Amino acid sequence: MADEETSLDPAPTASPSATAATTGLADVLGSLLHGDTEQQSPAPDTSPSSSLAAPTPTPTTAEPSDAPPAAPHASPTPGHRTTEPSSRPASTTGTSRTCDISDVKAPEDTSAGRFAAESWNMKGSRLELRDLVFGGVVIVDTAAGPKRVLKFSAAAVTIRDLQMAVPVGPQIQYIDGAPGSTSTLRGDRITMYVESLTGTLSGVEGVPLPPVLRLHLTPDTVPEWLYDTVGKLDLKLQLGLDDADIDQAGQTGGELVIPGIHGYGTPR
């Protein structure tokens, strides 16, 4: 973690990860982003307050068309796509399809270690993911038990107008970049374990431009065009999202640089 200014009030209670940079924010993010959750014991009710929850996306699903469903995908990807979805992609606008992957068997991903019991939220006016590879649905270990997530890896991530909300003990720790600034995450291969991702697709390279630009991804539902990239490690997407809102179980790899960093904590 690198920063221009570190000011946190009040101080967080989490212990830093061994791989986190020794800055004022390392002890906030270290335990949540790299598996050190020894002091993050799950409480009976650990959900953030309703004012901090990610907004519910506006539904974009239209009535299904009379067109027949697409033919099943021919070849499952070993280790990721071990069973077929319970239903074929549902029509969303008559031209774009969404895959129901709720019954796809997800392999365990033990490479990330153990994450905190609760997810943390990241928002930005624009999110860019370079050389993005979609790893499908996996199971990760958390202090609250196994969790089903979407796995993405990227060579670099940039976030404009970064805002983060991280549950730490009895507090929600907020970490913001300077207004108009662009935060960067670069270095070793970055892996994001995502519970929910919402945003407006502003650019994509590597696949034909999808007809529906507003995305809402979960471990149960993803667009068909993204689902069909699972296992194609040679296919690296260049993806841009406006008004991005992400809930993550955890994240590994890379060094985060936040210009004009500002942090503060509030009680739950």
Short mmCIF file of C-alpha atoms in Angstrom, two decimals:
data_model
loop_
_atom_site.label_atom_id
_atom_site.label_comp_id
_atom_site.label_asym_id
_atom_site.label_seq_id
_atom_site.Cartn_x
_atom_site.Cartn_y
_atom_site.Cartn_z
CA MET A 1 0.00 0.00 0.00
CA ALA A 2 1.45 3.38 -0.93
CA ASP A 3 -0.13 6.72 -0.21
CA GLU A 4 0.42 10.44 -0.09
CA GLU A 5 -1.15 11.03 3.29
CA THR A 6 -2.41 8.67 5.96
CA SER A 7 -4.85 9.94 8.54
CA LEU A 8 -7.27 7.58 10.25
CA ASP A 9 -9.58 8.55 13.06
CA PRO A 10 -10.30 6.50 15.07
CA ALA A 11 -7.53 3.91 14.74
CA PRO A 12 -8.64 0.49 13.48
CA THR A 13 -8.30 -2.63 15.56
CA ALA A 14 -7.29 -5.14 12.89
CA SER A 15 -3.73 -6.43 12.76
CA PRO A 16 -1.69 -5.88 9.57
CA SER A 17 -0.98 -8.65 7.11
CA ALA A 18 2.62 -9.73 6.75
CA THR A 19 2.54 -8.72 3.08
CA ALA A 20 0.87 -5.34 3.54
CA ALA A 21 2.91 -2.17 3.30
CA THR A 22 3.62 -0.49 6.64
CA THR A 23 1.41 2.58 6.21
CA GLY A 24 -1.45 3.95 8.28
CA LEU A 25 -3.92 1.96 6.19
CA ALA A 26 -2.10 -1.37 6.16
CA ASP A 27 -3.75 -2.56 9.37
CA VAL A 28 -7.16 -1.63 7.93
CA LEU A 29 -6.81 -3.49 4.67
CA GLY A 30 -4.20 -6.15 5.47
CA SER A 31 -6.47 -8.58 7.29
CA LEU A 32 -9.29 -8.22 4.80
CA LEU A 33 -7.39 -8.35 1.56
CA HIS A 34 -4.83 -11.03 2.29
CA GLY A 35 -6.35 -13.60 4.58
CA ASP A 36 -5.23 -12.50 8.09
CA THR A 37 -8.56 -12.76 9.89
CA GLU A 38 -7.49 -13.95 13.31
CA GLN A 39 -9.10 -10.93 15.01
CA GLN A 40 -12.16 -10.80 12.78
CA SER A 41 -14.39 -13.25 14.67
CA PRO A 42 -17.87 -13.37 13.16
CA ALA A 43 -20.60 -11.89 15.34
CA PRO A 44 -24.18 -13.23 15.37
CA ASP A 45 -25.18 -10.34 13.12
CA THR A 46 -22.26 -8.83 11.22
CA SER A 47 -24.12 -7.17 8.34
CA PRO A 48 -23.26 -3.49 7.77
CA SER A 49 -26.06 -1.00 8.42
CA SER A 50 -28.56 -0.48 5.63
CA SER A 51 -27.14 2.94 4.78
CA LEU A 52 -23.83 1.29 3.84
CA ALA A 53 -25.21 -1.55 1.78
CA ALA A 54 -24.59 -1.60 -1.95
CA PRO A 55 -27.57 -0.11 -3.81
CA THR A 56 -30.02 -2.51 -5.38
CA PRO A 57 -29.55 -2.37 -9.16
CA THR A 58 -32.48 -1.28 -11.27
CA PRO A 59 -33.87 -4.37 -13.04
CA THR A 60 -33.30 -4.37 -16.78
CA THR A 61 -34.94 -7.69 -17.56
CA ALA A 62 -37.65 -7.57 -20.20
CA GLU A 63 -40.23 -10.20 -20.99
CA PRO A 64 -38.64 -13.23 -22.69
CA SER A 65 -38.90 -13.27 -26.46
CA ASP A 66 -40.41 -16.13 -28.47
CA ALA A 67 -36.99 -17.06 -29.80
CA PRO A 68 -35.77 -20.54 -28.79
CA PRO A 69 -33.06 -20.71 -26.12
CA ALA A 70 -29.45 -20.89 -27.17
CA ALA A 71 -27.91 -24.30 -27.62
CA PRO A 72 -25.94 -25.63 -24.63
CA HIS A 73 -22.28 -24.76 -24.52
CA ALA A 74 -20.38 -27.66 -25.98
CA SER A 75 -17.35 -28.11 -23.78
CA PRO A 76 -17.26 -27.46 -20.02
CA THR A 77 -14.06 -26.00 -18.65
CA PRO A 78 -12.24 -28.37 -16.27
CA GLY A 79 -12.01 -27.03 -12.73
CA HIS A 80 -14.47 -24.22 -13.30
CA ARG A 81 -17.53 -25.34 -15.23
CA THR A 82 -18.10 -28.84 -13.88
CA THR A 83 -21.88 -28.90 -14.32
CA GLU A 84 -24.33 -27.23 -16.64
CA PRO A 85 -26.60 -24.46 -15.28
CA SER A 86 -30.10 -25.49 -14.24
CA SER A 87 -31.51 -23.39 -17.07
CA ARG A 88 -30.11 -21.89 -20.20
CA PRO A 89 -29.48 -18.14 -20.30
CA ALA A 90 -32.65 -16.12 -19.84
CA SER A 91 -33.43 -13.43 -22.38
CA THR A 92 -32.91 -9.91 -21.05
CA THR A 93 -33.61 -7.61 -24.00
CA GLY A 94 -34.37 -10.08 -26.72
CA THR A 95 -30.74 -9.98 -27.87
CA SER A 96 -28.60 -10.33 -24.74
CA ARG A 97 -28.69 -13.34 -22.44
CA THR A 98 -27.86 -13.95 -18.81
CA CYS A 99 -26.65 -17.29 -17.47
CA ASP A 100 -28.15 -18.78 -14.32
CA ILE A 101 -25.08 -20.40 -12.75
CA SER A 102 -26.53 -20.95 -9.30
CA ASP A 103 -26.15 -24.73 -9.59
CA VAL A 104 -22.71 -24.77 -11.20
CA LYS A 105 -20.39 -26.72 -8.91
CA ALA A 106 -17.67 -24.36 -7.71
CA PRO A 107 -14.14 -25.64 -6.93
CA GLU A 108 -12.35 -24.54 -3.77
CA ASP A 109 -9.69 -21.89 -4.19
CA THR A 110 -7.19 -22.33 -1.37
CA SER A 111 -4.52 -20.08 -2.87
CA ALA A 112 -5.93 -16.92 -1.29
CA GLY A 113 -5.89 -18.11 2.32
CA ARG A 114 -8.65 -17.09 4.70
CA PHE A 115 -10.66 -13.89 4.33
CA ALA A 116 -12.65 -11.89 6.87
CA ALA A 117 -16.22 -12.85 7.71
CA GLU A 118 -17.67 -9.79 5.99
CA SER A 119 -17.24 -8.41 2.51
CA TRP A 120 -15.96 -4.89 1.87
CA ASN A 121 -17.25 -2.39 -0.66
CA MET A 122 -15.43 -0.38 -3.32
CA LYS A 123 -16.96 2.32 -5.50
CA GLY A 124 -15.58 4.49 -8.29
CA SER A 125 -16.86 6.76 -11.04
CA ARG A 126 -14.78 4.69 -13.47
CA LEU A 127 -13.12 1.30 -13.12
CA GLU A 128 -10.67 -0.07 -15.70
CA LEU A 129 -9.41 -3.66 -15.66
CA ARG A 130 -6.48 -4.54 -17.90
CA ASP A 131 -5.79 -8.07 -19.20
CA LEU A 132 -8.80 -9.33 -17.28
CA VAL A 133 -9.38 -13.08 -17.07
CA PHE A 134 -12.67 -14.43 -15.66
CA GLY A 135 -12.04 -17.52 -13.55
CA GLY A 136 -15.68 -18.46 -13.03
CA VAL A 137 -17.25 -19.33 -9.67
CA VAL A 138 -15.05 -20.58 -6.81
CA ILE A 139 -15.38 -21.25 -3.09
CA VAL A 140 -13.13 -19.28 -0.72
CA ASP A 141 -12.60 -19.70 3.00
CA THR A 142 -13.74 -16.91 5.34
CA ALA A 143 -13.98 -16.48 9.11
CA ALA A 144 -17.72 -17.08 8.72
CA GLY A 145 -17.26 -20.25 6.64
CA PRO A 146 -16.98 -21.07 2.93
CA LYS A 147 -18.30 -18.44 0.53
CA ARG A 148 -19.23 -18.66 -3.14
CA VAL A 149 -17.69 -15.85 -5.22
CA LEU A 150 -16.73 -14.82 -8.74
CA LYS A 151 -12.99 -14.88 -9.45
CA PHE A 152 -11.30 -12.29 -11.66
CA SER A 153 -7.60 -11.74 -12.26
CA ALA A 154 -6.04 -8.71 -13.91
CA ALA A 155 -2.63 -7.23 -14.71
CA ALA A 156 -3.66 -3.72 -13.57
CA VAL A 157 -6.67 -1.95 -12.09
CA THR A 158 -7.42 1.78 -12.02
CA ILE A 159 -10.27 3.40 -10.07
CA ARG A 160 -11.31 7.03 -10.42
CA ASP A 161 -12.86 8.71 -7.33
CA LEU A 162 -12.14 5.69 -5.15
CA GLN A 163 -14.34 5.15 -2.09
CA MET A 164 -13.99 2.11 0.15
CA ALA A 165 -16.01 0.90 3.13
CA VAL A 166 -14.36 -1.85 5.18
CA PRO A 167 -15.97 -3.50 8.24
CA VAL A 168 -13.37 -3.66 11.02
CA GLY A 169 -14.64 -4.85 14.39
CA PRO A 170 -17.27 -2.44 15.73
CA GLN A 171 -16.51 0.14 13.02
CA ILE A 172 -16.91 0.76 9.34
CA GLN A 173 -13.60 2.14 8.08
CA TYR A 174 -13.92 4.52 5.12
CA ILE A 175 -10.98 5.10 2.78
CA ASP A 176 -11.29 7.70 0.02
CA GLY A 177 -9.03 9.10 -2.67
CA ALA A 178 -8.94 12.80 -3.52
CA PRO A 179 -11.94 13.90 -5.63
CA GLY A 180 -11.13 13.45 -9.32
CA SER A 181 -8.04 11.36 -8.60
CA THR A 182 -7.26 7.94 -10.08
CA SER A 183 -6.06 5.22 -7.74
CA THR A 184 -4.00 2.37 -9.19
CA LEU A 185 -3.46 -1.26 -8.31
CA ARG A 186 -0.42 -2.74 -10.03
CA GLY A 187 2.26 -5.34 -9.48
CA ASP A 188 1.87 -9.08 -9.06
CA ARG A 189 -1.14 -10.67 -10.68
CA ILE A 190 -4.19 -9.12 -9.01
CA THR A 191 -7.02 -11.46 -8.07
CA MET A 192 -10.44 -10.21 -7.03
CA TYR A 193 -12.97 -12.44 -5.28
CA VAL A 194 -16.27 -10.70 -6.02
CA GLU A 195 -19.68 -11.16 -4.40
CA SER A 196 -21.39 -8.48 -6.47
CA LEU A 197 -20.31 -6.15 -9.27
CA THR A 198 -22.53 -3.46 -10.76
CA GLY A 199 -21.60 -0.88 -13.38
CA THR A 200 -22.23 0.54 -16.83
CA LEU A 201 -20.02 -0.99 -19.49
CA SER A 202 -18.21 1.89 -21.17
CA GLY A 203 -15.65 -0.14 -23.09
CA VAL A 204 -14.64 -3.73 -23.75
CA GLU A 205 -11.95 -5.27 -25.94
CA GLY A 206 -11.55 -8.97 -26.58
CA VAL A 207 -15.20 -9.86 -27.22
CA PRO A 208 -17.96 -8.31 -29.35
CA LEU A 209 -19.62 -5.36 -27.62
CA PRO A 210 -22.56 -6.69 -25.58
CA PRO A 211 -25.97 -5.18 -26.39
CA VAL A 212 -26.82 -4.53 -22.73
CA LEU A 213 -24.38 -2.11 -21.14
CA ARG A 214 -25.66 -2.09 -17.56
CA LEU A 215 -24.13 -5.07 -15.73
CA HIS A 216 -24.94 -6.76 -12.45
CA LEU A 217 -22.77 -9.81 -11.74
CA THR A 218 -23.19 -12.24 -8.84
CA PRO A 219 -22.05 -15.83 -8.17
CA ASP A 220 -25.50 -16.90 -9.38
CA THR A 221 -25.90 -14.77 -12.51
CA VAL A 222 -23.47 -13.51 -15.16
CA PRO A 223 -23.90 -12.37 -18.78
CA GLU A 224 -23.59 -15.15 -21.34
CA TRP A 225 -20.76 -13.36 -23.20
CA LEU A 226 -18.67 -13.32 -20.00
CA TYR A 227 -19.64 -16.86 -18.97
CA ASP A 228 -18.34 -18.17 -22.28
CA THR A 229 -14.84 -16.78 -21.57
CA VAL A 230 -14.31 -19.08 -18.55
CA GLY A 231 -11.18 -21.18 -18.97
CA LYS A 232 -9.89 -19.26 -21.99
CA LEU A 233 -6.69 -18.08 -20.33
CA ASP A 234 -5.36 -16.70 -23.61
CA LEU A 235 -8.39 -14.39 -23.85
CA LYS A 236 -7.62 -11.23 -21.89
CA LEU A 237 -10.33 -8.58 -21.78
CA GLN A 238 -9.81 -4.82 -21.51
CA LEU A 239 -12.85 -3.73 -19.54
CA GLY A 240 -14.10 -0.28 -18.53
CA LEU A 241 -17.06 0.35 -16.19
CA ASP A 242 -18.65 3.64 -15.17
CA ASP A 243 -20.31 4.06 -11.77
CA ALA A 244 -18.77 0.82 -10.52
CA ASP A 245 -19.92 -0.69 -7.23
CA ILE A 246 -18.19 -3.87 -6.02
CA ASP A 247 -18.61 -6.07 -2.94
CA GLN A 248 -15.57 -8.28 -2.43
CA ALA A 249 -14.84 -11.15 -0.11
CA GLY A 250 -11.15 -10.42 -0.60
CA GLN A 251 -8.38 -9.47 -2.96
CA THR A 252 -4.77 -10.53 -3.43
CA GLY A 253 -1.76 -9.23 -5.33
CA GLY A 254 -0.68 -5.78 -6.39
CA GLU A 255 0.18 -2.54 -4.63
CA LEU A 256 -2.54 0.06 -4.15
CA VAL A 257 -1.65 3.74 -4.60
CA ILE A 258 -4.35 6.23 -3.52
CA PRO A 259 -3.64 9.93 -4.28
CA GLY A 260 -4.79 12.30 -1.51
CA ILE A 261 -5.83 9.42 0.71
CA HIS A 262 -8.25 10.14 3.53
CA GLY A 263 -9.52 7.64 6.06
CA TYR A 264 -11.95 7.74 8.96
CA GLY A 265 -14.03 5.30 10.99
CA THR A 266 -17.62 5.38 12.17
CA PRO A 267 -19.48 3.08 14.57
CA ARG A 268 -21.81 0.57 12.98
#
